[in-house]
mmCIF file of C-alpha atoms in Angstrom:
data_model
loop_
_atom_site.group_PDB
_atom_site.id
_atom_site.type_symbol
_atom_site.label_atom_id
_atom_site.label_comp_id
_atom_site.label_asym_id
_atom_site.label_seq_id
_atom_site.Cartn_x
_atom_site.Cartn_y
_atom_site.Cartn_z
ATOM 1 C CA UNK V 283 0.000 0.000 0.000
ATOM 2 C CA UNK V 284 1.442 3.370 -0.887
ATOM 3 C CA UNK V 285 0.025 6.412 0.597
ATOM 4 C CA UNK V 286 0.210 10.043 -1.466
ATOM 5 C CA UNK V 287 -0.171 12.686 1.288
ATOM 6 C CA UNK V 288 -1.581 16.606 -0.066
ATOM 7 C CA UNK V 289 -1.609 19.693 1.144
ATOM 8 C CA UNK V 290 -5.549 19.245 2.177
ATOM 9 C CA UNK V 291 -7.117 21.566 -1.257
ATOM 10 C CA UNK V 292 -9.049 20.692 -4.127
ATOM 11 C CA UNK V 293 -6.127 21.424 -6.189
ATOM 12 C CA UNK V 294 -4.112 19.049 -4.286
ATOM 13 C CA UNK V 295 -6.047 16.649 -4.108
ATOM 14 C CA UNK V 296 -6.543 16.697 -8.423
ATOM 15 C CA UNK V 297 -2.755 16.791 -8.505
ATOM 16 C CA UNK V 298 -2.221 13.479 -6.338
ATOM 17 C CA UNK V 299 -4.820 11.754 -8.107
ATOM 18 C CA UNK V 300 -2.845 12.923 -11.661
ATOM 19 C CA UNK V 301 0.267 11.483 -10.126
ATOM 20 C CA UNK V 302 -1.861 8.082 -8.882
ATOM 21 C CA UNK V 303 -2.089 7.299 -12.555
ATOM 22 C CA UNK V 304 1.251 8.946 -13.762
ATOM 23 C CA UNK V 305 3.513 6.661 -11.141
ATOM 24 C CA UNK V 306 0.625 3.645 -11.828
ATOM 25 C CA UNK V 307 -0.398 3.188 -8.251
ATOM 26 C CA UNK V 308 -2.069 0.411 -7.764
ATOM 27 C CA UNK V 309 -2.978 -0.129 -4.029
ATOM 28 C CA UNK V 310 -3.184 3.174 -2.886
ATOM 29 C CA UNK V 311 -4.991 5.848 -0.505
ATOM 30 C CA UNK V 312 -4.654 9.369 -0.098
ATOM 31 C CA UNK V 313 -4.891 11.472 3.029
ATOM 32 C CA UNK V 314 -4.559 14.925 3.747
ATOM 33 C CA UNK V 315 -0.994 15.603 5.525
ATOM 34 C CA UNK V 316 -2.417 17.705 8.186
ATOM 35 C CA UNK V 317 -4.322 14.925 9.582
ATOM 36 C CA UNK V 318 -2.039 11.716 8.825
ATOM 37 C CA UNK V 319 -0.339 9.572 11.514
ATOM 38 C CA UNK V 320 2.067 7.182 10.041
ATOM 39 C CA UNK V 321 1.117 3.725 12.048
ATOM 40 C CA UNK V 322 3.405 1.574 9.525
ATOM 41 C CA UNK V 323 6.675 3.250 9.719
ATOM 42 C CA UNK V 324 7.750 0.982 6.573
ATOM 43 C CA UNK V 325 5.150 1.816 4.881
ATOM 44 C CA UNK V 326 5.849 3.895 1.274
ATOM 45 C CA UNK V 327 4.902 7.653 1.631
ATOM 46 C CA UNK V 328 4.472 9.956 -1.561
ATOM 47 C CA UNK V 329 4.532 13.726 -0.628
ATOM 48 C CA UNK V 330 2.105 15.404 -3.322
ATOM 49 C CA UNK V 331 3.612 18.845 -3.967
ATOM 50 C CA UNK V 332 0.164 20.975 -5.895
ATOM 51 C CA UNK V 333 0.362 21.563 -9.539
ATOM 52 C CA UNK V 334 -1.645 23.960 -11.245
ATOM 53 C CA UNK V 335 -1.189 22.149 -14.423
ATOM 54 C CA UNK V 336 -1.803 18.779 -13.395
ATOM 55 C CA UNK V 337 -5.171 19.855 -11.439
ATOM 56 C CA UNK V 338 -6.770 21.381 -14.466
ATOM 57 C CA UNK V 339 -5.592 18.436 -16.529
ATOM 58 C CA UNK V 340 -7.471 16.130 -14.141
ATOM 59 C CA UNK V 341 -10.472 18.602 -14.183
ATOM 60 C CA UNK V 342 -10.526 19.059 -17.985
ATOM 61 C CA UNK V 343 -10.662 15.274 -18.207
ATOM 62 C CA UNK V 344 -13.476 14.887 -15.813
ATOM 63 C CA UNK V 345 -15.381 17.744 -17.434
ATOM 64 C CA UNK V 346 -15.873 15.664 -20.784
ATOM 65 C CA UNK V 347 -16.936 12.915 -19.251
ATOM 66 C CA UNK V 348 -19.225 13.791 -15.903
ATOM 67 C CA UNK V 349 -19.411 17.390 -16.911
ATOM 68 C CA UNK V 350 -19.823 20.573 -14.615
ATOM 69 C CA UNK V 351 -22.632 19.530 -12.660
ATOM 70 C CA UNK V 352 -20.333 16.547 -12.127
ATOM 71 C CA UNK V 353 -17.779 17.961 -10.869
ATOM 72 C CA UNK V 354 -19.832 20.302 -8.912
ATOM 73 C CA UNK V 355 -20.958 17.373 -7.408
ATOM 74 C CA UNK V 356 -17.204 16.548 -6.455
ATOM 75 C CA UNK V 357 -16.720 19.439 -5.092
ATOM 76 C CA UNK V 358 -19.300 18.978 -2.376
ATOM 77 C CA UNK V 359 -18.026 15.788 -1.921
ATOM 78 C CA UNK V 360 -14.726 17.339 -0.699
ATOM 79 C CA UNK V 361 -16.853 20.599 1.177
ATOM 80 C CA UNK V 362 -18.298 17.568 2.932
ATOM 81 C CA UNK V 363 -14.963 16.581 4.493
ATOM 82 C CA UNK V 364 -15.946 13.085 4.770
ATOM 83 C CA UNK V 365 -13.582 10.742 6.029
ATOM 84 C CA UNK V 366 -13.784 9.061 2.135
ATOM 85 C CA UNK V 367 -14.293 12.129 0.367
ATOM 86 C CA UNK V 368 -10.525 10.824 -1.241
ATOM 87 C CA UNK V 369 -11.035 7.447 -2.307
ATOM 88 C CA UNK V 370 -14.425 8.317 -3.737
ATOM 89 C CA UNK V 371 -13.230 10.871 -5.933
ATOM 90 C CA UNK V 372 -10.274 8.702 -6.789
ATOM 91 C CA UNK V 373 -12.848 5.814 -7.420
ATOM 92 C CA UNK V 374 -14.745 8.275 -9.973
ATOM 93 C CA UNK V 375 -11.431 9.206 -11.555
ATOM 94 C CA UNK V 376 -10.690 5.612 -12.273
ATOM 95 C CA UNK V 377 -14.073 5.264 -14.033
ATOM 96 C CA UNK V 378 -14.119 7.708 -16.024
ATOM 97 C CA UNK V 379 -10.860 6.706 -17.326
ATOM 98 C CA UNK V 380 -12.006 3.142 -18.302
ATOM 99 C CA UNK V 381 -15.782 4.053 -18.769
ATOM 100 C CA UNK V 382 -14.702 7.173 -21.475
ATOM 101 C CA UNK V 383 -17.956 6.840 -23.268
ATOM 102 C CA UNK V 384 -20.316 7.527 -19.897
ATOM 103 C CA UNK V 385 -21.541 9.600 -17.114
ATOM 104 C CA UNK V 386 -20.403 7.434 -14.451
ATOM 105 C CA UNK V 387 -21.669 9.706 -11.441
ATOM 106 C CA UNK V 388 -24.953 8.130 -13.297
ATOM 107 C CA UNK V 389 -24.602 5.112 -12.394
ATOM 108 C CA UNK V 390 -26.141 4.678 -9.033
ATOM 109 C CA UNK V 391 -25.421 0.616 -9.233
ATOM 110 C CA UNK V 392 -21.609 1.445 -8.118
ATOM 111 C CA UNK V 393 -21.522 1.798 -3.943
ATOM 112 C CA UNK V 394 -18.763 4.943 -4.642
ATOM 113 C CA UNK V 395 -21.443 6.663 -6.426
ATOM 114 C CA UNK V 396 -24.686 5.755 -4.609
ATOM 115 C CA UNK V 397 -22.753 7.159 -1.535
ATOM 116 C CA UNK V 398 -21.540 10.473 -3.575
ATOM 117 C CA UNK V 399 -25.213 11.173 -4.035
ATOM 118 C CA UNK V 400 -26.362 11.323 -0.879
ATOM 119 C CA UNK V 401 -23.719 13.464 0.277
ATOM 120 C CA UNK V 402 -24.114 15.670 -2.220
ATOM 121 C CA UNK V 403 -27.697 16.251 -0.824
ATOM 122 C CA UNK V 404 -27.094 16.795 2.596
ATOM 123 C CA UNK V 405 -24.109 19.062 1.486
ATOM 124 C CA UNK V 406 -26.895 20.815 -0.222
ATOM 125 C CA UNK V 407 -29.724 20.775 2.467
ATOM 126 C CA UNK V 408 -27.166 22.147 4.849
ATOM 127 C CA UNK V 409 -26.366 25.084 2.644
ATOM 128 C CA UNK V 410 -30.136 25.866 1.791
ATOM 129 C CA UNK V 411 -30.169 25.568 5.991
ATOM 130 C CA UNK V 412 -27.171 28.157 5.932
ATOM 131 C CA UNK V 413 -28.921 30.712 3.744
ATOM 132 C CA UNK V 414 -32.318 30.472 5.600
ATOM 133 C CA UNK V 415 -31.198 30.760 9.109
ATOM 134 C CA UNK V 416 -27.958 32.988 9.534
ATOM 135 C CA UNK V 417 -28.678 36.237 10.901
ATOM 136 C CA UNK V 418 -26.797 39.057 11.027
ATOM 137 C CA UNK V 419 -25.349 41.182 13.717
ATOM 138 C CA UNK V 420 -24.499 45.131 13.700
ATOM 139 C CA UNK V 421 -20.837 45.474 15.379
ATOM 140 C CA UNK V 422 -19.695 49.021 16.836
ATOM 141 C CA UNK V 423 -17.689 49.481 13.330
ATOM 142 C CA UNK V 424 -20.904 48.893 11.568
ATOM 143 C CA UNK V 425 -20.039 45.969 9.760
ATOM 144 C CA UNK V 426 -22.640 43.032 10.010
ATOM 145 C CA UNK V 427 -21.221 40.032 11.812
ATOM 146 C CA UNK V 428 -22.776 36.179 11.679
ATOM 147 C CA UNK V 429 -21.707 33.505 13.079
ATOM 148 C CA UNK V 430 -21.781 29.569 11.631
ATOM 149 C CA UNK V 431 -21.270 26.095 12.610
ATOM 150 C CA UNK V 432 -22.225 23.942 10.003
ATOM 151 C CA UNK V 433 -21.913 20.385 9.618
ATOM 152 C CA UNK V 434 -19.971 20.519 5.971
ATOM 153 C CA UNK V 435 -17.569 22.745 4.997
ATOM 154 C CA UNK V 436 -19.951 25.318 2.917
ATOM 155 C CA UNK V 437 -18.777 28.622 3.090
ATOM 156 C CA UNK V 438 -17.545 28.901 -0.370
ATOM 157 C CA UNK V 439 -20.995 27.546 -1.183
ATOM 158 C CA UNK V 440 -23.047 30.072 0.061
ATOM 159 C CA UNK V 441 -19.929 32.776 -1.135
ATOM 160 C CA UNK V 442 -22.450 33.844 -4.259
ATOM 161 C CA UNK V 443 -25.765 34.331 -2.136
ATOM 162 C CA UNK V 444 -24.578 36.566 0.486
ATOM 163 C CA UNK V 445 -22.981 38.986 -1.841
ATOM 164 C CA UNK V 446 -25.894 39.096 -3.918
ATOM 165 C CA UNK V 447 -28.452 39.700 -1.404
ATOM 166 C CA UNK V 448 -26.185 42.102 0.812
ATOM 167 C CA UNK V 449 -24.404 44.030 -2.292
ATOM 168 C CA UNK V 450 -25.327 47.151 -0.068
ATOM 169 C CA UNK V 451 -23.656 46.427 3.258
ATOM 170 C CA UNK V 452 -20.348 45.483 4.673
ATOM 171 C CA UNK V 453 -20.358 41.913 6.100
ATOM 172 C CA UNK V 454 -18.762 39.253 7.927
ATOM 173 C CA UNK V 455 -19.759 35.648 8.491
ATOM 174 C CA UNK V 456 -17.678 33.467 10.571
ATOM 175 C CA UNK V 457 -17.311 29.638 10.281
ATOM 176 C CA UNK V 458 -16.957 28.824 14.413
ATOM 177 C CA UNK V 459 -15.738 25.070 13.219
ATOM 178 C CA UNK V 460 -12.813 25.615 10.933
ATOM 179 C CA UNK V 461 -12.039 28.729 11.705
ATOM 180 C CA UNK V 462 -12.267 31.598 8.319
ATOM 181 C CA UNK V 463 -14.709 33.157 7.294
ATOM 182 C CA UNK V 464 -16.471 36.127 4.488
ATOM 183 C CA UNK V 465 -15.499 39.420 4.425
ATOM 184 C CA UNK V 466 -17.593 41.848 2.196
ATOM 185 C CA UNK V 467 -16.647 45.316 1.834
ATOM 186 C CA UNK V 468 -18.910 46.571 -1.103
ATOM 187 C CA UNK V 469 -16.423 45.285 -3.687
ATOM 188 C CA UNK V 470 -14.842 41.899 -3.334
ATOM 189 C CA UNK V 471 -15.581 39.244 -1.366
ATOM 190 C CA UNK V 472 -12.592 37.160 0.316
ATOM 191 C CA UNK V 473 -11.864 34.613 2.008
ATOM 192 C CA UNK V 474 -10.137 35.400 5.465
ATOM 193 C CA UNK V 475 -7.961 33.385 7.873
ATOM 194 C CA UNK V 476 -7.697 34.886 11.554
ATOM 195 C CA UNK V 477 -4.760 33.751 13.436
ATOM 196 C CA UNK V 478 -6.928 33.786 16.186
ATOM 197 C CA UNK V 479 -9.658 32.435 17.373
ATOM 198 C CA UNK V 480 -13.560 34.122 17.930
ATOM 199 C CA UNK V 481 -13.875 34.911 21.272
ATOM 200 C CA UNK V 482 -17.386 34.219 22.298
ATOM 201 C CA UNK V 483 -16.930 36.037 25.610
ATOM 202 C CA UNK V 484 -16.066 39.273 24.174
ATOM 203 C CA UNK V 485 -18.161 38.762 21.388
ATOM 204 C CA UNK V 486 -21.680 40.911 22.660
ATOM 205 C CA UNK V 487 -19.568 43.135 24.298
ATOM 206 C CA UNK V 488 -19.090 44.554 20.804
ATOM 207 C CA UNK V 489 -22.558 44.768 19.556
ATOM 208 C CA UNK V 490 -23.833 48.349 18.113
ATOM 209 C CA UNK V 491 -26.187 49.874 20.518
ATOM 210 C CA UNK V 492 -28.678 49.715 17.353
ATOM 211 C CA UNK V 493 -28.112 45.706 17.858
ATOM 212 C CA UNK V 494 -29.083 45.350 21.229
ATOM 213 C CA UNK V 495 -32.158 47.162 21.476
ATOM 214 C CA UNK V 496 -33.289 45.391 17.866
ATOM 215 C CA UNK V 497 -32.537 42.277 19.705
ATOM 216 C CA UNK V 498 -34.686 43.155 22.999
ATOM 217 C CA UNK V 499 -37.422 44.297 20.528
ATOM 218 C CA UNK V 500 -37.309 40.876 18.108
ATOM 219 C CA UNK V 501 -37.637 38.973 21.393
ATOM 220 C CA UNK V 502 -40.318 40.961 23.006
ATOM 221 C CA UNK V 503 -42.120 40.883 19.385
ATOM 222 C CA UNK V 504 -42.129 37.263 19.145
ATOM 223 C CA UNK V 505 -43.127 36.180 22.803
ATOM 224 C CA UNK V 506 -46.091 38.773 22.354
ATOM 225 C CA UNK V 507 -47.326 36.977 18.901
ATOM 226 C CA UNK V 508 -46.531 33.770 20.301
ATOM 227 C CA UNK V 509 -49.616 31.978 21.125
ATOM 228 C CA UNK V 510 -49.140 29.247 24.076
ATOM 229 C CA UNK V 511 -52.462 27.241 23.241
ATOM 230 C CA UNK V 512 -51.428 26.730 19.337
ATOM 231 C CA UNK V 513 -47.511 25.447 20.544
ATOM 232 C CA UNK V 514 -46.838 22.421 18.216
ATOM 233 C CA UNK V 515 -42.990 21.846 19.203
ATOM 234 C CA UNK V 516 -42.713 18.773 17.259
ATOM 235 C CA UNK V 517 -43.434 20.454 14.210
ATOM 236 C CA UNK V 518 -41.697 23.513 14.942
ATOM 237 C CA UNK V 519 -38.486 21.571 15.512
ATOM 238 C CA UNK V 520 -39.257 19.373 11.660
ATOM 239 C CA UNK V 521 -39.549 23.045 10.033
ATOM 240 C CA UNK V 522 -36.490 24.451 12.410
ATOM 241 C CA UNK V 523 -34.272 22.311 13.841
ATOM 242 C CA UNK V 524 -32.630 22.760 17.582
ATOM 243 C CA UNK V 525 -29.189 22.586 16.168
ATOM 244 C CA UNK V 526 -30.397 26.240 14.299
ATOM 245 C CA UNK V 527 -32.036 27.651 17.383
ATOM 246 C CA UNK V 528 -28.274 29.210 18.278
ATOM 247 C CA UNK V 529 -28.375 31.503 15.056
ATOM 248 C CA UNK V 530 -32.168 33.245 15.643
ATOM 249 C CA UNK V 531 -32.578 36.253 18.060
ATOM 250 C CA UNK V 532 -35.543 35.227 19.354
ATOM 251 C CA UNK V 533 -34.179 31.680 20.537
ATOM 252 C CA UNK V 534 -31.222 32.745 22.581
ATOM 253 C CA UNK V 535 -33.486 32.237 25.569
ATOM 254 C CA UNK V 536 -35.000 28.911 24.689
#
């Protein structure tokens, strides 16, 4: 067994699967090097170094034969961080190498590909969740602040909705998991990598005064409107899950 450790990125992982087939690895696995712990110490290691060229060669030769929605599709796979996410883009690669003629990611007989499909979903549900429930926050520098913590990796997902719907604002949304976030300051919208931490505790203490009374309003509003003799919990929770309750105003008391 060899393993071919990468730097973690898409790109990275395109170029080790490129070098899978131009070495002719055979019994092989990928990992991401920030994660991998060497149990076999005699066991062959092959350090991945990204190439540009050798990414988009592996991409352009996907494209033909599972197309963009295909590799969309890939690309959740690896947003999903799934301990497989890897070998089951490897195991498409190797398809559509011998299977040329055909949209393998169509054939839902294969285990690699039944299993690609429904994480694709709930890499999708969770980003429709991301869009619907993040809420925003005024900050003292008047930039709008949210805070994440989803279950996939979909920031870049939800990149194109945010700066669509809030061309008009500056914004910030934080993923509380891995750490980076948005930034969007009426231009471009970047990626950003604190070398810090978020620190909760000091978090409210730098809320715009405009946030906090919103905030005692929104509550006050909905426990008004809320009637007790209508409460169907068990449906509330289908339509609005707990794990959500963290992002809405009106549930920081619940």
């Amino acid at each position: 067994m060899t393993t071919i450790l990468y730097d973690g990125t898409f790109d990275g992982l395109l170029t080790a699967i490129f070098e899978v087939f131009e070495y002719r690895y055979q019994d092989v696995e990928i990992k991401n090097r920030e994660n991998f712990q060497q149990e076999n110490m005699f066991a062959e290691i092959h350090e991945v170094v990204t190439q540009q060229e050798k990414s988009e060669r592996v991409l352009n030769k996907l494209e033909k034969s599972i197309g963009k929605s295909g590799i969309n599709d890939l690309l959740r796979v690896y947003l999903s961080q799934d301990d497989e996410l890897e070998q089951l883009i490897l195991s498409v690669v190797r398809h559509s190498v011998k299977f040329s003629d055909e949209n393998v990611l169509k054939n839902f007989a294969n285990d690699d590909v039944l299993k690609i499909s429904k994480i694709c979903k709930s890499v999708s549900r969770e980003r429709h969740r991301m869009t619907a429930f993040v809420r925003f926050e005024k900050m003292q520098d008047d930039i709008y602040f949210a805070k994440i913590d989803p279950d996939f990796n979909v920031l870049p997902l939800i990149r194109k909705h945010f700066k669509d719907r809030y061309a008009d604002q500056k914004w910030m949304i934080y993923d509380l998991r891995r750490h980076y976030g948005l930034f969007y300051d009426l231009e471009n919208c970047e990626f950003f990598y604190p070398d810090e931490k978020l620190n909760l505790n000091q978090y409210q203490e730098k809320f715009h005064d405009e946030e906090k009374k919103y905030q005692t309003l929104w509550q006050s509003y909905f426990t008004k409107t809320n009637i007790k003799e209508r409460k169907n919990t068990k449906l509330h929770i289908q339509h609005v899950p707990k794990r959500y309750w963290k992002y809405l105003t009106e549930k920081y008391n619940s």
